[in-house]
Amino acid sequence: MLLELLRQRYLEMLRSVPSRWKVLIVDEYTRPMLKSVLSTYDILEEGVQQVDVITAPRSPQPRLAAIYLVMPTAQNVDLILRDFAPHSSPNSTSAQRSSKKREPAHLNAQAEPPRYASAYLQFLEGIDDQLVGRLTSELPHTYLLALKELYLNLHALESRVFSLKSPHAFLSLFSPPGPKVDDSVARWNYEISRMSHILVNALATLGEYPVIRYYSPPSSFHGLLGPAAAAGEPMCKRLAERVQAEIDAYARDNSDFPPISDPPRPRGVLLITDRSMDLYAPFVHEFTYQAMCNDLLDIEDGRTYRYTFRNAANDVEDKEAILTEEDSVWTEVRHMHMKDALDKLIADFKAYAGEHDGKFGQSGGTSLNDMKDMLASLPQLREAKEKLSLHLTMAEKCMHLFEKKKLPSAAFVEQCCATGVTPEGKIPKTLVEEMVPLLDDRSVSSTDKLRIIALYIMHRDGVPEGDRRRLYQHARLALHEMDAVDNLSQMGINVSKDSGKKRKALFKQRPEEDSYDISRFQPALKYMLEEHIAGSLDQTTFPYVRDAPPSGGPSSSRAASVAPTQAGSLRSARPQWTATRGRRTIAELRQRVVVFVAGGMTFSEVRAVYKLSESANKDIIIGSTSTITPEQFVSDLSNLERGPPGSDASPIPPAALSASRKGSKTAILASHSHQTNDRSHTHSLAPPSGQTRYGPETHAHSHSHPHSQEGGPPPGNHMPPPLDSYSSSTSSRHPRKLSPLEYAPSSHSSNLSPHAYSPAHITSTPSPSSIRSVSTTSSAMHTSDPTTVTPRASKPQGSSNVAAEVGEKEKKKKKKLFGF
């Protein structure tokens, strides 16, 4: 869904430029976004001769139109203006003469044409008014042919998954304020501003004007966390209200948003929550294929897997596999339990081998046409075989690590802690006896031991300080690993029994009937969505930003939310999602539910979204600041009290965090329009992919310039350093100190709802309201001395509950946990 929508919008953006041949210029932030939805072949098919990075040296192409697909930053605007600024290069003959006369070469310089024939500016999201003013006043009007805001600023990882790719956001959102409280709150506000921008981009892309609900934890669960305590407002509430204000402004200024469908689609819902709602999910071992691969294998960013294999010549080769939805095998098995996935992979491989080995082993009786067909299908067959072999190899490696790391035993303890019951539905009474031998076992990794301890502490709602230290000793945890467990207290968890407060679970675990014994746990997000769909989700813990929709549910028609059509609209072409496509199928008109998890989403939550979409007949989409693995979450927890790296540095300037408007774009563009009245243009103001701020879609003439000398930037124009400042594109787990040139979405958060503009047809329109950024215990452990606990058959000293009562039934059950 998301990937296909973004693909169509990017293609429409390229096709909106009338020139047959063009150059596409991207920055370091937009390049991976474009690459994730369009292949090189797709781009070349649209007449793009080359793709350049705006900060890199670029050869002049004075006969080609330039499409700038970039973020609306001051640095990018500087580089765009530089491409069309008059500059000069010394004429060789003049230079020789000047050298003889000892005169400066620049006195005999010869003017060069601009780098490109024309500029089509396609900004990924709203651009600040001051930057628009610079572009329209400093860029020669004969070259500026379009200026548009696309609102496509989101990373679509899968058809139902998007991300900010901002792994450091967890620390900015939850780290306790240090000595500089104002700085911590400023970073917190910056992250909220950035999240709201991406959410509005996602909603605009989907064509959804939803009702909004947010997570408001009860006081019995936990209070305000991190900088939210200093700001005096829950994070999810602040984020939800900001998204509501910005999507309202966008709808006011876009008469065709949200689109009207026939028959009407039920109005969508946006549910905003954060990582603190469910801290079990990041620790529990999930044994579905995608989650298990990302947990146990070295997969980069959830999609790139590098491995070695032996080819037909018995030589070792290094290969890289990209795990995307273009891989049909991956898509089919990613949410299956590992046992089921492995069974299917083996069956498919055997079927493939039986079918094609027999087909190509035939002799005689094969016509020439049959042989041609078989030869033509060889590349596809080879690719299918490689995909099956790849996933069989990955599954086999996962199963090897599953046994080597003793995950059957570890997962049994984890499931009892996370669900609160044994596979038989009884309260677990021998967790210490099950757990301590695993903590003593050197074949169990320290990270897995930490996960067991964290889950046990949450299950017990805290343990005495002495018992916790003894558990650390058993597990031989390093200091940073102990910090990770201790810092759970910063996430609202009762780590110690000293607090005396009982933490009540938000949702009761309801294991499925056909679940495996070590796969009984379900993330809280699944239960939240189920109760919301059923209309039973508590409105105190998950309130609406505005009044609840009629009939107590969010499924009412969106007709009431559709803005009235404005007479005299400047648009001559409406966005693609408003086009009439005839009557749609029921599947196309299902209600959309967007759930956003601030602070990171797990693969178990992603899996739950896909499963619920099928079972509940809803289009559910999940987004987050990043996708997290257990290892990454442990690393973040260990650094929680220290905060994000660079947190001692000055945060984003207050002006960058302000969402107030700085003037009218209409006035800015109107002042420029009189310069272009003498030009002949055919105006097509609103491309399917976004909102037009300025510019005709076609022009009757083309620019013709003499060829410029090739090479890098003209002499004297030094390129600035690369745009590595975009936090979303960095692979680092930690943010850098932000510079004034870095992208701060909040600096133009009010620009999310511009009208379409034309240099020949400028109408006055009121500015939307400014959006102001406000900154400003139970029983003890079963054993009093875990250090004396011996393997399961022995009775621990001082324990009131022993393993003898477990019985043989439970022990036999453990032996068939995984079903092999």
Coordinates of C-alpha atoms in Angstrom, one line a residue, residues 435-801:
M435 CA 16.1 -19.2 35.5
V436 CA 19.2 -19.4 37.6
P437 CA 20.8 -22.4 35.8
L438 CA 20.5 -20.4 32.5
L439 CA 22.2 -17.4 34.1
D440 CA 25.1 -19.7 35.2
D441 CA 25.4 -21.3 31.8
R442 CA 28.3 -19.8 29.8
S443 CA 26.8 -21.0 26.5
V444 CA 23.9 -18.5 27.0
S445 CA 24.9 -15.0 25.8
S446 CA 25.0 -12.1 28.3
T447 CA 22.4 -10.3 26.3
D448 CA 20.0 -13.2 26.6
K449 CA 20.7 -13.4 30.3
L450 CA 19.9 -9.7 30.6
R451 CA 16.7 -10.2 28.8
I452 CA 15.6 -13.0 31.2
I453 CA 16.5 -10.8 34.2
A454 CA 14.6 -7.8 32.8
L455 CA 11.5 -9.9 32.1
Y456 CA 11.6 -11.5 35.5
I457 CA 11.9 -8.1 37.2
M458 CA 8.9 -6.8 35.3
H459 CA 6.9 -10.0 36.0
R460 CA 7.6 -9.7 39.7
D461 CA 6.9 -5.9 39.6
G462 CA 10.4 -5.4 41.1
V463 CA 12.7 -7.4 43.3
P464 CA 14.7 -6.5 46.4
E465 CA 18.0 -4.8 45.7
G466 CA 20.1 -7.6 47.1
D467 CA 18.3 -10.2 45.0
R468 CA 18.8 -8.2 41.9
R469 CA 22.5 -7.9 42.5
R470 CA 22.8 -11.6 43.0
L471 CA 21.1 -12.2 39.7
Y472 CA 23.6 -9.9 38.1
Q473 CA 26.4 -12.0 39.7
H474 CA 25.0 -15.2 38.4
A475 CA 24.7 -13.8 34.9
R476 CA 28.2 -12.1 35.1
L477 CA 26.8 -8.9 33.6
A478 CA 29.1 -6.1 32.7
L479 CA 28.5 -2.6 34.2
H480 CA 26.7 -1.3 31.1
E481 CA 24.4 -4.3 31.1
M482 CA 23.5 -3.7 34.7
D483 CA 22.8 -0.1 33.8
A484 CA 20.4 -1.3 31.1
V485 CA 18.3 -3.2 33.6
D486 CA 18.5 -0.5 36.3
N487 CA 17.4 2.1 33.8
L488 CA 14.1 0.4 33.3
S489 CA 13.1 2.5 36.3
Q490 CA 13.4 5.6 34.0
M491 CA 10.7 3.9 31.8
G492 CA 8.3 3.6 34.6
I493 CA 9.2 0.0 35.7
N494 CA 9.4 -0.9 39.4
V495 CA 12.9 -2.3 39.4
S496 CA 13.1 -2.4 43.2
K497 CA 10.5 -3.5 45.7
D498 CA 11.3 -0.4 47.7
S499 CA 8.8 1.7 45.7
G500 CA 5.8 -0.2 47.2
K501 CA 3.6 0.8 44.2
K502 CA 1.9 -2.0 42.3
R503 CA 2.0 -1.6 38.5
K504 CA -1.1 -2.9 36.8
A505 CA -1.0 -4.3 33.3
L506 CA -2.8 -2.4 30.6
F507 CA -4.0 -5.6 28.8
K508 CA -4.4 -9.1 29.9
Q509 CA -2.5 -11.7 27.8
R510 CA -4.8 -13.9 25.8
P511 CA -2.6 -16.6 24.1
E512 CA -4.0 -18.0 20.9
E513 CA -5.3 -21.6 20.8
D514 CA -2.8 -22.8 18.2
S515 CA 0.3 -21.0 19.6
Y516 CA 3.5 -22.8 20.4
D517 CA 4.5 -22.9 24.0
I518 CA 7.4 -20.5 23.5
S519 CA 5.4 -18.2 21.3
R520 CA 2.4 -17.4 23.5
F521 CA 3.2 -13.7 24.2
Q522 CA 1.4 -11.0 22.1
P523 CA 2.5 -7.4 22.1
A524 CA 0.2 -4.9 23.9
L525 CA -0.2 -3.0 20.6
K526 CA -2.2 -6.0 19.2
Y527 CA -4.6 -5.9 22.1
M528 CA -4.9 -2.1 21.8
L529 CA -5.8 -2.3 18.2
E530 CA -8.3 -5.2 18.8
E531 CA -10.1 -3.3 21.5
H532 CA -10.2 -0.1 19.4
I533 CA -11.7 -2.0 16.5
A534 CA -14.2 -3.6 18.8
G535 CA -15.1 -0.2 20.2
S536 CA -14.0 -1.3 23.8
L537 CA -10.7 0.6 24.1
D538 CA -10.7 2.6 27.3
Q539 CA -11.2 6.3 26.5
T540 CA -9.5 7.4 29.7
T541 CA -6.2 5.6 28.9
F542 CA -6.6 6.3 25.1
P543 CA -8.5 9.6 24.8
Y544 CA -9.5 11.4 21.6
V545 CA -7.9 14.7 20.8
R546 CA -11.4 15.9 20.1
D547 CA -14.8 14.4 21.0
A548 CA -15.2 10.7 20.2
P549 CA -17.0 10.1 16.8
P550 CA -20.7 9.3 16.8
S551 CA -21.9 5.8 17.8
G552 CA -18.8 5.5 20.0
G553 CA -16.6 4.3 17.2
P554 CA -14.3 5.7 14.5
S555 CA -16.1 4.0 11.6
S556 CA -18.4 6.8 10.7
S557 CA -18.3 8.3 7.2
R558 CA -15.7 10.9 6.5
A559 CA -18.3 13.0 4.7
A560 CA -18.5 15.3 7.7
S561 CA -14.7 15.9 7.6
V562 CA -14.5 16.8 3.9
A563 CA -13.7 20.5 3.4
P564 CA -16.2 22.3 1.1
T565 CA -15.0 22.8 -2.4
Q566 CA -13.7 26.4 -2.9
A567 CA -14.9 28.2 -5.9
G568 CA -12.2 29.5 -8.2
S569 CA -9.5 27.0 -7.1
L570 CA -6.2 27.5 -8.8
R571 CA -5.8 23.8 -9.4
S572 CA -6.3 22.6 -13.0
A573 CA -5.3 19.1 -12.1
R574 CA -6.3 17.4 -8.9
P575 CA -4.1 15.1 -6.9
Q576 CA -4.2 11.4 -7.9
W577 CA -6.1 10.3 -4.9
T578 CA -9.0 12.6 -5.9
A579 CA -9.3 11.2 -9.4
T580 CA -12.5 9.3 -10.3
R581 CA -11.7 5.7 -10.8
G582 CA -15.1 4.2 -10.9
R583 CA -16.6 2.2 -8.1
R584 CA -14.0 0.5 -5.9
T585 CA -14.0 -2.9 -4.4
I586 CA -14.7 -3.5 -0.7
A587 CA -11.1 -4.2 -0.1
E588 CA -10.0 -0.8 -1.5
L589 CA -12.5 1.0 0.8
R590 CA -11.6 -0.6 4.1
Q591 CA -11.1 1.8 7.0
R592 CA -7.5 2.8 7.6
V593 CA -6.0 2.7 11.0
V594 CA -2.5 4.3 11.4
V595 CA -0.7 3.5 14.6
F596 CA 2.5 5.3 15.5
V597 CA 5.0 4.2 18.2
A598 CA 7.3 6.9 19.4
G599 CA 10.6 5.5 20.6
G600 CA 10.9 2.4 18.3
M601 CA 8.7 -0.5 17.1
T602 CA 9.5 -4.2 17.3
F603 CA 9.1 -6.8 14.6
S604 CA 6.5 -8.6 16.7
E605 CA 4.4 -5.4 16.5
V606 CA 4.9 -5.2 12.8
R607 CA 3.7 -8.8 12.5
A608 CA 0.7 -8.1 14.6
V609 CA -0.3 -5.3 12.3
Y610 CA -0.2 -7.5 9.2
K611 CA -2.2 -10.3 10.9
L612 CA -4.9 -7.9 12.2
S613 CA -5.3 -6.3 8.8
E614 CA -6.3 -9.6 7.5
S615 CA -8.5 -10.8 10.3
A616 CA -10.2 -7.5 11.1
N617 CA -10.7 -6.4 7.5
K618 CA -8.9 -3.1 8.1
D619 CA -6.0 -1.4 6.4
I620 CA -3.7 -1.0 9.4
I621 CA -0.3 0.8 9.0
I622 CA 2.4 1.1 11.6
G623 CA 5.0 3.8 11.9
S624 CA 7.7 4.7 14.4
T625 CA 10.9 6.6 14.9
S626 CA 12.8 3.4 14.1
T627 CA 12.6 -0.4 14.0
I628 CA 14.4 -1.9 17.0
T629 CA 15.9 -5.2 17.7
P630 CA 16.5 -6.5 21.3
E631 CA 20.2 -5.8 21.0
Q632 CA 19.6 -2.2 20.0
F633 CA 17.0 -1.7 22.8
V634 CA 19.5 -3.0 25.4
S635 CA 22.1 -0.6 24.0
D636 CA 19.7 2.3 24.3
L637 CA 18.7 1.4 27.8
S638 CA 22.3 1.3 28.9
N639 CA 22.8 4.8 27.7
L640 CA 19.5 6.2 28.9
E641 CA 20.8 8.1 31.9
R642 CA 23.7 9.5 30.0
G643 CA 21.3 10.8 27.3
P644 CA 22.0 11.1 23.6
P645 CA 25.7 11.7 22.6
G646 CA 26.3 15.4 22.2
S647 CA 23.6 16.2 24.7
D648 CA 25.9 18.7 26.4
A649 CA 26.1 20.7 23.2
S650 CA 23.6 23.4 22.4
P651 CA 20.4 22.1 21.1
I652 CA 18.4 23.4 18.1
P653 CA 18.0 27.1 18.3
P654 CA 14.6 28.2 19.8
A655 CA 13.7 29.8 16.5
A656 CA 14.0 26.5 14.7
L657 CA 11.6 24.9 17.2
S658 CA 9.0 27.6 16.7
A659 CA 6.1 26.7 14.5
S660 CA 4.8 30.3 13.9
R661 CA 4.5 31.5 10.4
K662 CA 7.0 34.1 9.1
G663 CA 4.9 35.8 6.5
S664 CA 2.6 35.1 3.6
K665 CA 3.8 32.9 0.8
T666 CA 1.2 34.6 -1.4
A667 CA 2.7 38.0 -0.9
I668 CA 6.2 36.6 -1.6
L669 CA 5.2 34.9 -4.8
A670 CA 3.0 37.9 -5.9
S671 CA 6.0 40.2 -5.8
H672 CA 7.7 37.8 -8.2
S673 CA 4.8 37.2 -10.5
H674 CA 5.0 40.6 -12.3
Q675 CA 8.4 39.6 -13.7
T676 CA 7.0 36.6 -15.5
N677 CA 3.9 38.1 -17.0
D678 CA 5.5 38.5 -20.4
R679 CA 6.3 34.8 -20.6
S680 CA 4.0 32.3 -22.4
H681 CA 3.3 29.2 -20.2
T682 CA 0.7 26.5 -20.1
H683 CA -0.2 26.2 -16.4
S684 CA -0.8 22.9 -14.7
L685 CA -0.6 23.9 -11.2
A686 CA -1.2 20.8 -9.0
P687 CA 0.7 17.7 -9.8
P688 CA -0.6 14.4 -8.5
S689 CA 2.3 14.2 -6.1
G690 CA 1.9 17.3 -4.2
Q691 CA 1.1 21.0 -3.9
T692 CA 2.4 23.6 -6.3
R693 CA 3.8 26.7 -4.8
Y694 CA 4.9 28.3 -8.0
G695 CA 5.4 27.4 -11.6
P696 CA 4.0 26.3 -14.9
E697 CA 4.1 22.7 -15.9
T698 CA 5.0 23.3 -19.5
H699 CA 6.7 26.1 -21.5
A700 CA 6.5 26.9 -25.1
H701 CA 10.1 27.5 -25.7
S702 CA 13.3 25.8 -24.6
H703 CA 16.5 27.4 -23.4
S704 CA 19.4 27.0 -25.7
H705 CA 22.8 27.7 -24.4
P706 CA 26.3 26.9 -25.7
H707 CA 28.0 24.0 -24.1
S708 CA 29.8 24.7 -20.9
Q709 CA 33.1 23.2 -20.1
E710 CA 32.6 19.9 -18.2
G711 CA 33.9 19.1 -14.8
G712 CA 33.1 20.1 -11.3
P713 CA 31.8 23.4 -10.0
P714 CA 33.0 26.6 -11.6
P715 CA 36.3 28.0 -10.3
G716 CA 35.8 29.9 -7.1
N717 CA 32.6 28.1 -6.2
H718 CA 33.6 25.7 -3.5
M719 CA 31.0 23.0 -2.7
P720 CA 30.0 22.8 1.0
P721 CA 30.6 19.6 3.0
P722 CA 28.2 16.6 2.3
L723 CA 24.7 16.7 3.9
D724 CA 25.6 14.0 6.4
S725 CA 23.6 16.0 8.9
Y726 CA 20.3 14.3 8.2
S727 CA 19.7 12.1 11.2
S728 CA 17.4 9.8 9.3
S729 CA 20.0 8.8 6.8
T730 CA 22.8 8.1 9.2
S731 CA 23.6 4.5 10.2
S732 CA 24.9 5.6 13.5
R733 CA 22.9 4.8 16.6
H734 CA 23.8 8.2 18.1
P735 CA 23.1 11.7 16.9
R736 CA 25.7 14.4 16.2
K737 CA 25.6 17.9 17.3
L738 CA 23.2 19.7 15.0
S739 CA 24.4 22.7 13.0
P740 CA 22.3 25.6 11.8
L741 CA 22.3 24.2 8.3
E742 CA 20.8 20.9 9.4
Y743 CA 17.3 20.0 8.7
A744 CA 15.0 21.0 11.5
P745 CA 11.4 20.3 10.4
S746 CA 10.0 22.5 13.1
S747 CA 11.5 25.5 11.4
H748 CA 8.7 25.4 8.9
S749 CA 6.1 23.3 10.6
S750 CA 3.4 25.9 9.8
N751 CA 4.0 25.5 6.1
L752 CA 2.3 22.2 5.8
S753 CA -0.8 23.6 4.1
P754 CA 0.0 26.0 1.2
H755 CA -2.3 26.8 -1.6
A756 CA -1.3 26.1 -5.2
Y757 CA 0.3 29.1 -6.8
S758 CA 1.0 30.3 -10.4
P759 CA 3.1 33.3 -11.4
A760 CA 0.2 34.3 -13.7
H761 CA -2.6 33.7 -11.3
I762 CA -1.9 34.8 -7.8
T763 CA -4.8 35.1 -5.5
S764 CA -4.9 36.3 -2.0
T765 CA -5.4 33.6 0.6
P766 CA -5.5 33.9 4.4
S767 CA -2.6 32.3 6.3
P768 CA -3.6 29.4 8.5
S769 CA -3.4 29.9 12.2
S770 CA 0.0 29.7 13.6
I771 CA 0.9 26.6 15.7
R772 CA 2.7 27.5 18.8
S773 CA 5.4 25.1 20.1
V774 CA 5.3 24.9 23.9
S775 CA 8.7 24.4 25.3
T776 CA 9.2 25.0 28.3
T777 CA 5.1 -4.2 45.6
S778 CA 4.3 -7.8 46.2
S779 CA 6.0 -10.9 47.6
A780 CA 9.7 -11.1 47.4
M781 CA 11.7 -13.5 45.3
H782 CA 11.1 -17.2 45.9
T783 CA 14.6 -17.6 47.2
S784 CA 16.3 -15.2 49.5
D785 CA 19.8 -16.1 48.2
P786 CA 19.9 -17.0 44.5
T787 CA 23.6 -17.7 44.7
T788 CA 22.8 -21.0 46.5
V789 CA 20.5 -22.2 43.8
T790 CA 21.7 -25.4 42.2
P791 CA 20.3 -27.0 39.0
R792 CA 16.6 -27.6 38.8
A793 CA 16.5 -31.0 40.5
S794 CA 18.0 -29.5 43.7
K795 CA 15.9 -27.5 46.2
P796 CA 17.2 -23.9 46.6
Q797 CA 17.9 -22.8 50.2
G798 CA 15.3 -20.6 51.8
S799 CA 12.8 -21.2 49.0
S800 CA 9.2 -21.7 49.9
N801 CA 8.3 -23.1 46.5

